[in-house]
Amino acid sequence: MSVTEPDRSWDNEQNDGGQSSLSTAGARTLATTTKSAPQMQEITSRWLLKVLPWVEVTGGTYRVNRRLSYVVGDGRLSFTNTGAEVHLVAGELGELPALRGFADEEVLGALADRFVQREYAAGDTIVQAGDPTDRVLAIAHGKVTKLGAGQYGGQSVLGVLADGDYLGDAALTNTDATWDVSARASTQCIVLELPIGAFRELVDRSPALRAHLDAFVEATGKPQNRLGEAAIELAAGHTGEPRLPTTFVDYDAAPREYELSVVQTVLRVHTRVADLYNHPMNQLEQQLRLTVEALRERQEHEMVNNREFGLLHNADLRQRIHTRTGPPTPDDLDELLSRRRSTRFILAHPKAIAAFGRECSRRGLYPSSADLGGHTVPAWRGVPILPCNKIPVSPTLTTSIIAMRTGLEDQGVIGLHQTGLPDEYQPSLSVRFMSIDEKAVMNYLVTAYFSAAVLVPDALGVLEDVEVGHYGDLQQQQPAGS
C-alpha cells in the first residue's frame, strides 16, 4: 500500500512569488509610535544646588554682619610684561595691607617703578629666616616654598607662594622687621623686589604716603585676636578680687551685602503648536522643562564663577592654597581640610577627581566612599568629594578644588533665594505669561533669583593650580611597546 505525498506546489508558488503578508513598514502607518520626552545632554548632577542650605531673603538683599576686623588688603598683585620684562601694575599696590586705600596714582606709579626684576632657578634660596627684611618680594611667575625651622633641627614646609603673592610687606611699617621664614624657589621664578631703602626715600618725599602709613600703624596697633578681629578683653585663672577688664564687641561698620542675582530668558511658543500638537505630550510643558534645566545649569555656573558672589572669587586669600607639586595629592587635600573646622563637602571637576585618584593609586591608598542621598560618592577623610563641571579647567590643564562648611548654624556658606514669587513655578523661579504678538507667538518670562554668601572667611577654601594632566610614574610603568 503506497502513501501519497501532499501536493505542496501551491505553497512553493506562494513563497516564490514575493511578499505573502503585510510588511512591518506598512503596518507602522496604522500603529501608534511610543515616544520619549525630549532629552538634553547639558543636564548634570548639580550637586552644589542640592547640598547648599538655602536661606530666605525677603528684601532682595542679605547683609553679613561680622566683628570688626583690622586685617585688610590681603589681595594679590597683578603684572604685565613686554617680552621678558615684567612690570607691576601700580594700582594693584593697594592690595598690600599697608597701602590699602591709598589712592595717589602718581606716588603708586613711582613706587611700582622702584621694583627690580630678578630671576631664580629651582632650588635657589631667595631669603633666609632671621636676616633683616631689606626688600619686599612680589612673585610674578613660578612657585616659592616657605620654610621654617623644625623642632629638631630640620626644615618644615609652611606654605607655597605663587603668581601674585608677596612676602616681606611688614618692613613697610616696621624698620626692625626680620624674615620669619625662609623662601626657596620650587620652580624657575620671576620675582619683582622693592628695596626698603628706595621705599623709605619715597616716603620722605611724600607727606600723603607718610600720613597714610601712620594711620595704618595706629589702626593695626589696637588689640586684636589671631584672626585680626578686634579683641574681647577677658580675665581667666585669677583668684581673689582683682579688677576685671571691661570690654565690648565691636562690629564691622561696613558689612558685606549680597543682592540677589538673576537669570532670565523669554520662552516663545507658537499658538498653533500649543493648540494642535499637544498630544501625547504638552509642548509648552516640555519647552519649559528644558528651559528650566538650562537655567539651573547657568545658576550653578554663576554661583561658582561669578566675580561678585561666586565661590571661586569670594574665597578669602588666606584660605587659598597651592598644590605642593602640581597634581592634587592626599597631602594637598589634608592641608585644605585643615584650614577649617567641619568641612562638609569638597567640590572638584571630574578631571580633578580622576587626578586625585591617580595620586592615591601611586601611593597605594584607597579613598573611602560616602552615601549622599542614596548616591555613593568618593570621599577623603570622611568628606564627600562631589563632581562639579562648572569649575573651569584652563588650557594648560589646571583647575581648582573647593572645600566648604555650610549652614547658618555653623557660620558656613549658604545659598540665598526668595520664594513666594508671582507665578512661581519652582522655589525662587517664576514663569510669567507676557503676551501674544502679531505673529501668534506666546511669550513667557522665565526668571530665577539667587546668590551665595560666605558668613565667615574660613568657611570656604580653594586649592589652586591643580594639574589634571599629570600622570607621573603611571606613564613610566607602562610596559615597552604598549
CSV table of C-alpha atoms in Angstrom, one decimal, residues 9-453:
chain,number,residue,atom,x,y,z
A,9,SER,CA,3.2,23.1,-5.3
A,10,TRP,CA,0.8,25.9,-4.3
A,11,ASP,CA,2.9,26.7,-1.2
A,12,ASN,CA,6.1,26.9,-3.4
A,13,GLU,CA,4.4,29.2,-5.8
A,14,GLN,CA,3.3,31.5,-3.0
A,15,ASN,CA,6.8,31.5,-1.5
A,16,ASP,CA,8.5,32.2,-4.8
A,17,GLY,CA,6.0,34.9,-5.8
A,18,GLY,CA,7.2,37.6,-3.2
A,19,GLN,CA,5.5,39.1,-0.1
A,20,SER,CA,2.9,36.9,1.4
A,21,SER,CA,1.8,39.2,4.3
A,22,LEU,CA,1.6,42.8,5.5
A,23,SER,CA,5.1,44.3,5.9
A,24,THR,CA,6.2,46.0,9.1
A,25,ALA,CA,6.8,49.2,7.2
A,26,GLY,CA,3.2,49.1,6.0
A,27,ALA,CA,1.9,48.2,9.5
A,28,ARG,CA,3.6,51.3,11.0
A,29,THR,CA,1.3,53.6,9.1
A,30,LEU,CA,-1.6,52.3,11.3
A,31,ALA,CA,0.4,52.0,14.5
A,32,THR,CA,1.0,54.5,17.3
A,33,THR,CA,4.7,55.4,17.9
A,34,THR,CA,5.9,55.3,21.5
A,35,LYS,CA,7.9,58.5,22.1
A,36,SER,CA,10.4,59.6,24.7
A,37,ALA,CA,10.3,63.0,26.3
A,38,PRO,CA,12.9,65.4,24.7
A,39,GLN,CA,16.4,64.5,26.1
A,40,MET,CA,19.2,67.0,26.9
A,41,GLN,CA,22.9,66.4,27.3
A,42,GLU,CA,23.6,69.6,29.2
A,43,ILE,CA,21.9,68.3,32.4
A,44,THR,CA,24.4,67.5,35.2
A,45,SER,CA,24.1,66.3,38.8
A,46,ARG,CA,24.2,70.0,40.0
A,47,TRP,CA,25.5,68.9,43.4
A,48,LEU,CA,26.1,72.5,44.6
A,49,LEU,CA,22.5,73.4,44.3
A,50,LYS,CA,21.5,70.2,46.1
A,51,VAL,CA,23.8,70.4,49.1
A,52,LEU,CA,23.8,74.1,49.8
A,53,PRO,CA,21.4,75.2,52.5
A,54,TRP,CA,19.0,77.9,51.1
A,55,VAL,CA,18.1,80.9,53.2
A,56,GLU,CA,15.1,83.1,52.5
A,57,VAL,CA,15.9,86.7,51.5
A,58,THR,CA,12.7,88.7,51.8
A,59,GLY,CA,14.1,92.1,50.9
A,60,GLY,CA,16.3,91.1,47.9
A,61,THR,CA,19.5,91.8,49.9
A,62,TYR,CA,21.3,89.8,52.6
A,63,ARG,CA,23.7,91.5,54.9
A,64,VAL,CA,26.5,89.6,56.6
A,65,ASN,CA,27.4,91.3,59.9
A,66,ARG,CA,30.8,90.4,61.4
A,67,ARG,CA,33.1,91.6,64.2
A,68,LEU,CA,35.3,94.5,63.4
A,69,SER,CA,38.5,93.2,61.7
A,70,TYR,CA,41.8,95.1,61.2
A,71,VAL,CA,43.1,92.6,58.6
A,72,VAL,CA,42.8,94.4,55.2
A,73,GLY,CA,44.5,94.3,51.9
A,74,ASP,CA,45.3,90.5,51.7
A,75,GLY,CA,44.8,90.5,47.9
A,76,ARG,CA,47.1,89.6,45.1
A,77,LEU,CA,49.2,91.7,42.8
A,78,SER,CA,48.9,91.8,39.1
A,79,PHE,CA,51.6,92.1,36.5
A,80,THR,CA,52.1,92.9,32.8
A,81,ASN,CA,55.0,92.0,30.6
A,82,THR,CA,56.7,93.3,27.5
A,83,GLY,CA,58.7,90.4,26.2
A,84,ALA,CA,60.8,89.1,29.1
A,85,GLU,CA,60.4,92.4,31.0
A,86,VAL,CA,57.8,92.2,33.8
A,87,HIS,CA,56.1,95.3,35.3
A,88,LEU,CA,54.0,95.6,38.4
A,89,VAL,CA,50.5,97.2,37.9
A,90,ALA,CA,50.8,100.3,40.0
A,91,GLY,CA,47.1,100.3,41.1
A,92,GLU,CA,47.5,96.8,42.4
A,93,LEU,CA,49.9,98.0,45.2
A,94,GLY,CA,46.7,98.9,47.1
A,95,GLU,CA,46.4,95.2,47.8
A,96,LEU,CA,49.4,95.4,50.2
A,97,PRO,CA,47.9,95.8,53.7
A,98,ALA,CA,49.9,98.9,54.5
A,99,LEU,CA,48.8,100.6,51.2
A,100,ARG,CA,45.1,99.7,51.2
A,101,GLY,CA,43.0,102.7,50.5
A,102,PHE,CA,46.0,104.9,49.3
A,103,ALA,CA,44.8,106.4,46.0
A,104,ASP,CA,47.6,108.7,44.9
A,105,GLU,CA,48.3,107.3,41.5
A,106,GLU,CA,51.4,109.3,40.9
A,107,VAL,CA,53.0,108.0,44.1
A,108,LEU,CA,51.9,104.4,43.4
A,109,GLY,CA,53.4,104.7,39.9
A,110,ALA,CA,56.7,105.9,41.3
A,111,LEU,CA,56.7,103.1,43.8
A,112,ALA,CA,55.9,100.5,41.1
A,113,ASP,CA,58.9,101.8,39.1
A,114,ARG,CA,61.2,101.1,42.0
A,115,PHE,CA,60.6,97.3,41.8
A,116,VAL,CA,63.6,95.4,40.4
A,117,GLN,CA,63.1,92.2,38.4
A,118,ARG,CA,65.2,89.2,39.4
A,119,GLU,CA,65.0,85.6,38.3
A,120,TYR,CA,65.7,82.5,40.4
A,121,ALA,CA,66.3,78.9,39.4
A,122,ALA,CA,64.6,76.0,41.1
A,123,GLY,CA,66.2,75.3,44.4
A,124,ASP,CA,67.7,78.8,44.9
A,125,THR,CA,67.3,80.4,48.3
A,126,ILE,CA,65.6,83.8,47.9
A,127,VAL,CA,65.6,84.9,51.6
A,128,GLN,CA,66.9,83.3,54.8
A,129,ALA,CA,65.0,83.3,58.1
A,130,GLY,CA,66.4,85.7,60.7
A,131,ASP,CA,68.0,88.1,58.2
A,132,PRO,CA,66.8,91.7,58.2
A,133,THR,CA,63.9,92.3,55.9
A,134,ASP,CA,65.6,94.5,53.3
A,135,ARG,CA,63.1,94.2,50.5
A,136,VAL,CA,59.5,93.3,49.5
A,137,LEU,CA,59.1,90.4,47.2
A,138,ALA,CA,56.3,90.2,44.6
A,139,ILE,CA,56.1,86.8,42.9
A,140,ALA,CA,55.3,87.4,39.2
A,141,HIS,CA,55.7,83.8,38.0
A,142,GLY,CA,56.6,80.4,39.5
A,143,LYS,CA,56.2,78.8,42.9
A,144,VAL,CA,58.1,79.7,46.1
A,145,THR,CA,58.1,77.4,49.1
A,146,LYS,CA,58.1,79.0,52.6
A,147,LEU,CA,60.3,77.0,55.0
A,148,GLY,CA,60.7,77.2,58.8
A,149,ALA,CA,63.0,75.6,61.3
A,150,GLY,CA,61.7,72.3,62.6
A,151,GLN,CA,61.7,71.5,66.3
A,152,TYR,CA,64.5,69.0,66.0
A,153,GLY,CA,66.8,70.9,63.6
A,154,GLY,CA,65.2,70.1,60.3
A,155,GLN,CA,63.1,72.3,58.0
A,156,SER,CA,59.3,72.3,57.8
A,157,VAL,CA,57.2,73.4,54.8
A,158,LEU,CA,55.0,76.3,55.9
A,159,GLY,CA,53.3,77.0,52.6
A,160,VAL,CA,53.6,77.8,49.0
A,161,LEU,CA,53.5,81.2,47.2
A,162,ALA,CA,52.7,81.6,43.6
A,163,ASP,CA,51.8,84.2,40.9
A,164,GLY,CA,50.6,87.4,42.6
A,165,ASP,CA,51.6,86.6,46.1
A,166,TYR,CA,54.0,88.7,48.1
A,167,LEU,CA,56.4,88.5,51.1
A,168,GLY,CA,58.1,91.0,53.4
A,169,ASP,CA,55.5,93.7,53.4
A,170,ALA,CA,55.9,94.0,57.2
A,171,ALA,CA,59.0,96.0,56.6
A,172,LEU,CA,57.0,98.9,55.1
A,173,THR,CA,55.9,99.9,58.6
A,174,ASN,CA,58.4,98.2,60.8
A,175,THR,CA,62.0,99.3,60.4
A,176,ASP,CA,63.3,96.4,62.6
A,177,ALA,CA,61.5,93.6,60.8
A,178,THR,CA,63.3,90.3,60.1
A,179,TRP,CA,62.4,87.4,57.8
A,180,ASP,CA,60.4,85.0,59.9
A,181,VAL,CA,60.6,82.3,57.2
A,182,SER,CA,63.0,81.2,54.5
A,183,ALA,CA,61.9,81.3,50.9
A,184,ARG,CA,63.2,78.9,48.3
A,185,ALA,CA,62.2,78.7,44.6
A,186,SER,CA,60.4,75.5,43.8
A,187,THR,CA,60.4,76.2,40.1
A,188,GLN,CA,62.0,78.8,37.9
A,189,CYS,CA,60.7,82.1,39.3
A,190,ILE,CA,60.4,85.7,38.3
A,191,VAL,CA,60.4,88.0,41.3
A,192,LEU,CA,60.0,91.7,41.5
A,193,GLU,CA,61.8,93.2,44.5
A,194,LEU,CA,61.4,96.6,46.2
A,195,PRO,CA,64.4,97.6,48.2
A,196,ILE,CA,63.3,99.1,51.5
A,197,GLY,CA,65.7,101.9,51.2
A,198,ALA,CA,64.0,103.0,47.9
A,199,PHE,CA,60.6,102.8,49.6
A,200,ARG,CA,61.7,105.0,52.6
A,201,GLU,CA,63.2,107.5,50.3
A,202,LEU,CA,59.8,107.8,48.6
A,203,VAL,CA,58.0,108.1,51.9
A,204,ASP,CA,60.3,111.0,52.9
A,205,ARG,CA,59.3,112.8,49.7
A,206,SER,CA,55.5,112.1,50.0
A,207,PRO,CA,53.7,113.6,53.1
A,208,ALA,CA,50.5,111.9,52.0
A,209,LEU,CA,52.1,108.5,52.0
A,210,ARG,CA,53.7,109.1,55.4
A,211,ALA,CA,50.3,110.1,56.9
A,212,HIS,CA,48.7,107.0,55.4
A,213,LEU,CA,51.3,104.7,56.9
A,214,ASP,CA,51.0,106.4,60.3
A,215,ALA,CA,47.2,105.9,60.3
A,216,PHE,CA,47.7,102.2,59.3
A,217,VAL,CA,50.1,101.6,62.2
A,218,GLU,CA,47.6,103.3,64.6
A,219,ALA,CA,44.7,101.1,63.5
A,220,THR,CA,46.6,97.8,63.5
A,221,GLY,CA,48.2,98.6,66.9
A,222,LYS,CA,44.9,98.1,68.6
A,223,PRO,CA,44.4,94.8,70.5
A,224,GLN,CA,43.2,92.0,68.1
A,225,ASN,CA,43.0,88.3,68.1
A,226,ARG,CA,45.0,85.9,65.9
A,227,LEU,CA,42.4,86.4,63.1
A,228,GLY,CA,42.7,90.1,63.1
A,229,GLU,CA,39.3,90.8,64.8
A,230,ALA,CA,39.0,93.5,67.5
A,231,ALA,CA,39.9,91.7,70.8
A,232,ILE,CA,37.3,91.0,73.5
A,233,GLU,CA,39.2,91.6,76.8
A,234,LEU,CA,38.8,88.7,79.3
A,235,ALA,CA,40.4,87.6,82.5
A,236,ALA,CA,40.9,83.9,83.5
A,237,GLY,CA,42.7,81.9,86.2
A,238,HIS,CA,42.6,84.7,88.8
A,239,THR,CA,41.9,84.4,92.5
A,240,GLY,CA,40.7,86.9,95.0
A,241,GLU,CA,39.1,90.1,93.9
A,242,PRO,CA,41.2,91.7,91.1
A,243,ARG,CA,39.8,94.4,88.9
A,244,LEU,CA,38.2,92.7,85.9
A,245,PRO,CA,38.7,94.1,82.4
A,246,THR,CA,35.8,95.8,80.7
A,247,THR,CA,35.0,95.1,77.1
A,248,PHE,CA,32.5,95.3,74.3
A,249,VAL,CA,32.2,93.6,70.9
A,250,ASP,CA,32.8,96.0,68.1
A,251,TYR,CA,31.1,95.4,64.8
A,252,ASP,CA,32.3,96.0,61.2
A,253,ALA,CA,30.9,99.4,60.3
A,254,ALA,CA,30.6,98.5,56.6
A,255,PRO,CA,29.3,94.9,56.4
A,256,ARG,CA,29.1,93.0,53.1
A,257,GLU,CA,25.7,92.9,51.4
A,258,TYR,CA,24.7,90.3,48.8
A,259,GLU,CA,22.0,91.3,46.4
A,260,LEU,CA,20.1,88.5,44.7
A,261,SER,CA,21.3,87.9,41.2
A,262,VAL,CA,19.1,86.9,38.3
A,263,VAL,CA,19.0,84.6,35.3
A,264,GLN,CA,16.2,85.3,32.8
A,265,THR,CA,15.1,84.3,29.3
A,266,VAL,CA,11.9,84.7,27.2
A,267,LEU,CA,10.4,81.4,26.1
A,268,ARG,CA,8.5,81.6,22.8
A,269,VAL,CA,5.9,79.1,21.7
A,270,HIS,CA,3.6,79.4,18.7
A,271,THR,CA,-0.1,79.2,19.4
A,272,ARG,CA,-0.6,76.7,16.6
A,273,VAL,CA,2.0,74.4,18.1
A,274,ALA,CA,0.4,74.7,21.5
A,275,ASP,CA,-3.1,74.1,20.1
A,276,LEU,CA,-2.6,71.3,17.6
A,277,TYR,CA,0.4,69.3,18.6
A,278,ASN,CA,-0.1,68.8,22.3
A,279,HIS,CA,-0.8,65.1,22.4
A,280,PRO,CA,0.5,62.9,23.8
A,281,MET,CA,2.9,65.5,25.3
A,282,ASN,CA,2.2,69.0,26.2
A,283,GLN,CA,4.5,71.2,24.0
A,284,LEU,CA,4.6,74.1,26.4
A,285,GLU,CA,5.4,71.9,29.3
A,286,GLN,CA,8.3,70.2,27.5
A,287,GLN,CA,9.7,73.5,26.3
A,288,LEU,CA,9.5,74.9,29.8
A,289,ARG,CA,11.1,71.8,31.4
A,290,LEU,CA,14.2,72.0,29.1
A,291,THR,CA,14.4,75.8,29.6
A,292,VAL,CA,14.4,75.4,33.4
A,293,GLU,CA,17.1,72.8,33.2
A,294,ALA,CA,19.3,75.1,31.2
A,295,LEU,CA,18.6,77.9,33.6
A,296,ARG,CA,19.5,75.9,36.6
A,297,GLU,CA,22.8,74.8,34.9
A,298,ARG,CA,23.6,78.5,34.4
A,299,GLN,CA,22.6,79.3,38.0
A,300,GLU,CA,25.2,76.8,39.3
A,301,HIS,CA,27.8,78.2,36.9
A,302,GLU,CA,27.2,81.7,38.2
A,303,MET,CA,27.4,80.5,41.9
A,304,VAL,CA,30.8,79.1,41.1
A,305,ASN,CA,32.3,81.6,38.7
A,306,ASN,CA,30.5,85.0,39.2
A,307,ARG,CA,33.1,87.7,40.1
A,308,GLU,CA,30.7,89.3,42.6
A,309,PHE,CA,29.5,86.3,44.7
A,310,GLY,CA,30.9,83.2,43.0
A,311,LEU,CA,32.7,80.8,45.3
A,312,LEU,CA,36.0,80.8,43.4
A,313,HIS,CA,36.2,84.6,43.6
A,314,ASN,CA,34.9,85.1,47.2
A,315,ALA,CA,37.3,82.7,49.0
A,316,ASP,CA,39.5,84.7,51.4
A,317,LEU,CA,43.1,85.0,50.2
A,318,ARG,CA,44.3,83.4,53.4
A,319,GLN,CA,42.1,80.4,52.6
A,320,ARG,CA,43.6,79.9,49.1
A,321,ILE,CA,46.5,77.5,48.9
A,322,HIS,CA,48.6,76.0,46.1
A,323,THR,CA,49.4,72.4,45.4
A,324,ARG,CA,52.9,71.4,46.5
A,325,THR,CA,54.0,69.7,43.3
A,326,GLY,CA,51.1,70.3,40.8
A,327,PRO,CA,48.7,67.3,40.8
A,328,PRO,CA,46.3,67.0,43.7
A,329,THR,CA,47.9,64.8,46.3
A,330,PRO,CA,46.5,63.5,49.6
A,331,ASP,CA,48.8,66.0,51.4
A,332,ASP,CA,47.2,68.9,49.5
A,333,LEU,CA,43.7,67.8,50.4
A,334,ASP,CA,44.8,67.4,54.0
A,335,GLU,CA,46.1,70.9,54.0
A,336,LEU,CA,42.9,72.2,52.5
A,337,LEU,CA,40.8,70.4,55.1
A,338,SER,CA,43.0,71.6,58.0
A,339,ARG,CA,42.1,75.3,57.2
A,340,ARG,CA,38.6,75.0,58.6
A,341,ARG,CA,36.5,73.0,61.1
A,342,SER,CA,33.7,70.7,60.0
A,343,THR,CA,34.3,70.8,56.2
A,344,ARG,CA,31.1,69.3,54.8
A,345,PHE,CA,31.8,69.0,51.1
A,346,ILE,CA,34.6,69.1,48.5
A,347,LEU,CA,33.7,70.2,45.0
A,348,ALA,CA,36.0,69.3,42.1
A,349,HIS,CA,35.9,69.0,38.4
A,350,PRO,CA,35.6,65.3,37.3
A,351,LYS,CA,39.1,65.6,35.8
A,352,ALA,CA,40.5,66.7,39.2
A,353,ILE,CA,38.8,63.8,40.9
A,354,ALA,CA,40.4,61.4,38.5
A,355,ALA,CA,43.8,63.1,39.0
A,356,PHE,CA,43.4,62.7,42.8
A,357,GLY,CA,42.6,59.1,42.3
A,358,ARG,CA,45.8,58.6,40.3
A,359,GLU,CA,47.8,60.2,43.1
A,360,CYS,CA,46.2,57.9,45.6
A,361,SER,CA,47.0,54.9,43.4
A,362,ARG,CA,50.6,55.9,43.2
A,363,ARG,CA,50.8,55.8,47.0
A,364,GLY,CA,48.8,52.6,47.4
A,365,LEU,CA,45.9,54.5,49.0
A,366,TYR,CA,42.3,53.7,48.5
A,367,PRO,CA,39.9,56.6,49.3
A,368,SER,CA,36.7,55.8,51.1
A,369,SER,CA,33.2,56.5,49.8
A,370,ALA,CA,30.2,58.2,51.3
A,371,ASP,CA,26.5,57.8,50.9
A,372,LEU,CA,24.8,61.1,49.9
A,373,GLY,CA,21.1,60.9,49.4
A,374,GLY,CA,21.3,57.3,48.1
A,375,HIS,CA,24.3,58.1,45.8
A,376,THR,CA,27.7,56.6,46.5
A,377,VAL,CA,30.4,59.3,46.0
A,378,PRO,CA,34.2,59.3,46.7
A,379,ALA,CA,35.3,60.8,50.0
A,380,TRP,CA,38.5,61.8,51.7
A,381,ARG,CA,38.8,61.8,55.5
A,382,GLY,CA,35.1,61.2,55.5
A,383,VAL,CA,34.3,64.4,53.5
A,384,PRO,CA,32.3,63.7,50.3
A,385,ILE,CA,34.0,64.7,47.0
A,386,LEU,CA,31.3,65.9,44.6
A,387,PRO,CA,31.8,66.4,40.9
A,388,CYS,CA,31.2,69.9,39.5
A,389,ASN,CA,32.0,70.6,35.9
A,390,LYS,CA,31.3,74.3,36.4
A,391,ILE,CA,34.7,74.7,38.0
A,392,PRO,CA,36.8,75.7,34.9
A,393,VAL,CA,39.8,73.8,33.6
A,394,SER,CA,42.4,76.1,31.9
A,395,PRO,CA,44.0,75.4,28.6
A,396,THR,CA,47.1,74.4,30.5
A,397,LEU,CA,45.0,71.7,32.3
A,398,THR,CA,44.9,73.4,35.7
A,399,THR,CA,41.8,73.8,37.8
A,400,SER,CA,40.7,74.4,41.4
A,401,ILE,CA,39.2,72.3,44.2
A,402,ILE,CA,36.7,73.9,46.6
A,403,ALA,CA,36.1,72.9,50.2
A,404,MET,CA,33.4,74.4,52.3
A,405,ARG,CA,31.5,74.3,55.5
A,406,THR,CA,27.8,75.0,55.0
A,407,GLY,CA,24.8,76.3,57.1
A,408,LEU,CA,23.8,79.2,59.2
A,409,GLU,CA,24.4,77.5,62.5
A,410,ASP,CA,28.0,76.6,61.6
A,411,GLN,CA,28.8,80.0,60.1
A,412,GLY,CA,29.3,78.4,56.7
A,413,VAL,CA,28.4,79.0,53.1
A,414,ILE,CA,24.7,79.5,52.3
A,415,GLY,CA,22.6,79.9,49.2
A,416,LEU,CA,20.3,82.9,49.0
A,417,HIS,CA,16.9,83.0,47.3
A,418,GLN,CA,13.4,84.4,47.6
A,419,THR,CA,10.3,82.2,47.4
A,420,GLY,CA,6.7,83.2,47.0
A,421,LEU,CA,7.2,85.0,43.7
A,422,PRO,CA,4.2,85.8,41.5
A,423,ASP,CA,3.6,82.9,39.1
A,424,GLU,CA,6.2,80.8,40.9
A,425,TYR,CA,7.0,77.5,39.0
A,426,GLN,CA,9.7,76.2,41.4
A,427,PRO,CA,11.1,77.8,44.6
A,428,SER,CA,12.6,81.2,43.6
A,429,LEU,CA,11.8,80.5,39.9
A,430,SER,CA,8.8,82.1,38.2
A,431,VAL,CA,7.2,81.7,34.7
A,432,ARG,CA,5.1,84.7,33.7
A,433,PHE,CA,2.9,85.0,30.6
A,434,MET,CA,3.9,88.2,28.8
A,435,SER,CA,2.0,88.5,25.6
A,436,ILE,CA,0.9,87.1,22.2
A,437,ASP,CA,2.4,89.1,19.4
A,438,GLU,CA,1.2,89.8,15.9
A,439,LYS,CA,2.7,86.5,14.7
A,440,ALA,CA,0.6,84.5,17.1
A,441,VAL,CA,3.7,83.6,19.2
A,442,MET,CA,3.2,83.4,23.0
A,443,ASN,CA,5.9,84.9,25.2
A,444,TYR,CA,6.7,83.6,28.7
A,445,LEU,CA,9.3,85.3,31.0
A,446,VAL,CA,11.3,82.7,32.9
A,447,THR,CA,13.2,84.1,35.9
A,448,ALA,CA,15.3,82.8,38.8
A,449,TYR,CA,16.7,84.8,41.7
A,450,PHE,CA,19.7,83.5,43.7
A,451,SER,CA,23.0,84.3,45.3
A,452,ALA,CA,25.5,82.8,47.7
A,453,ALA,CA,27.1,84.2,50.9
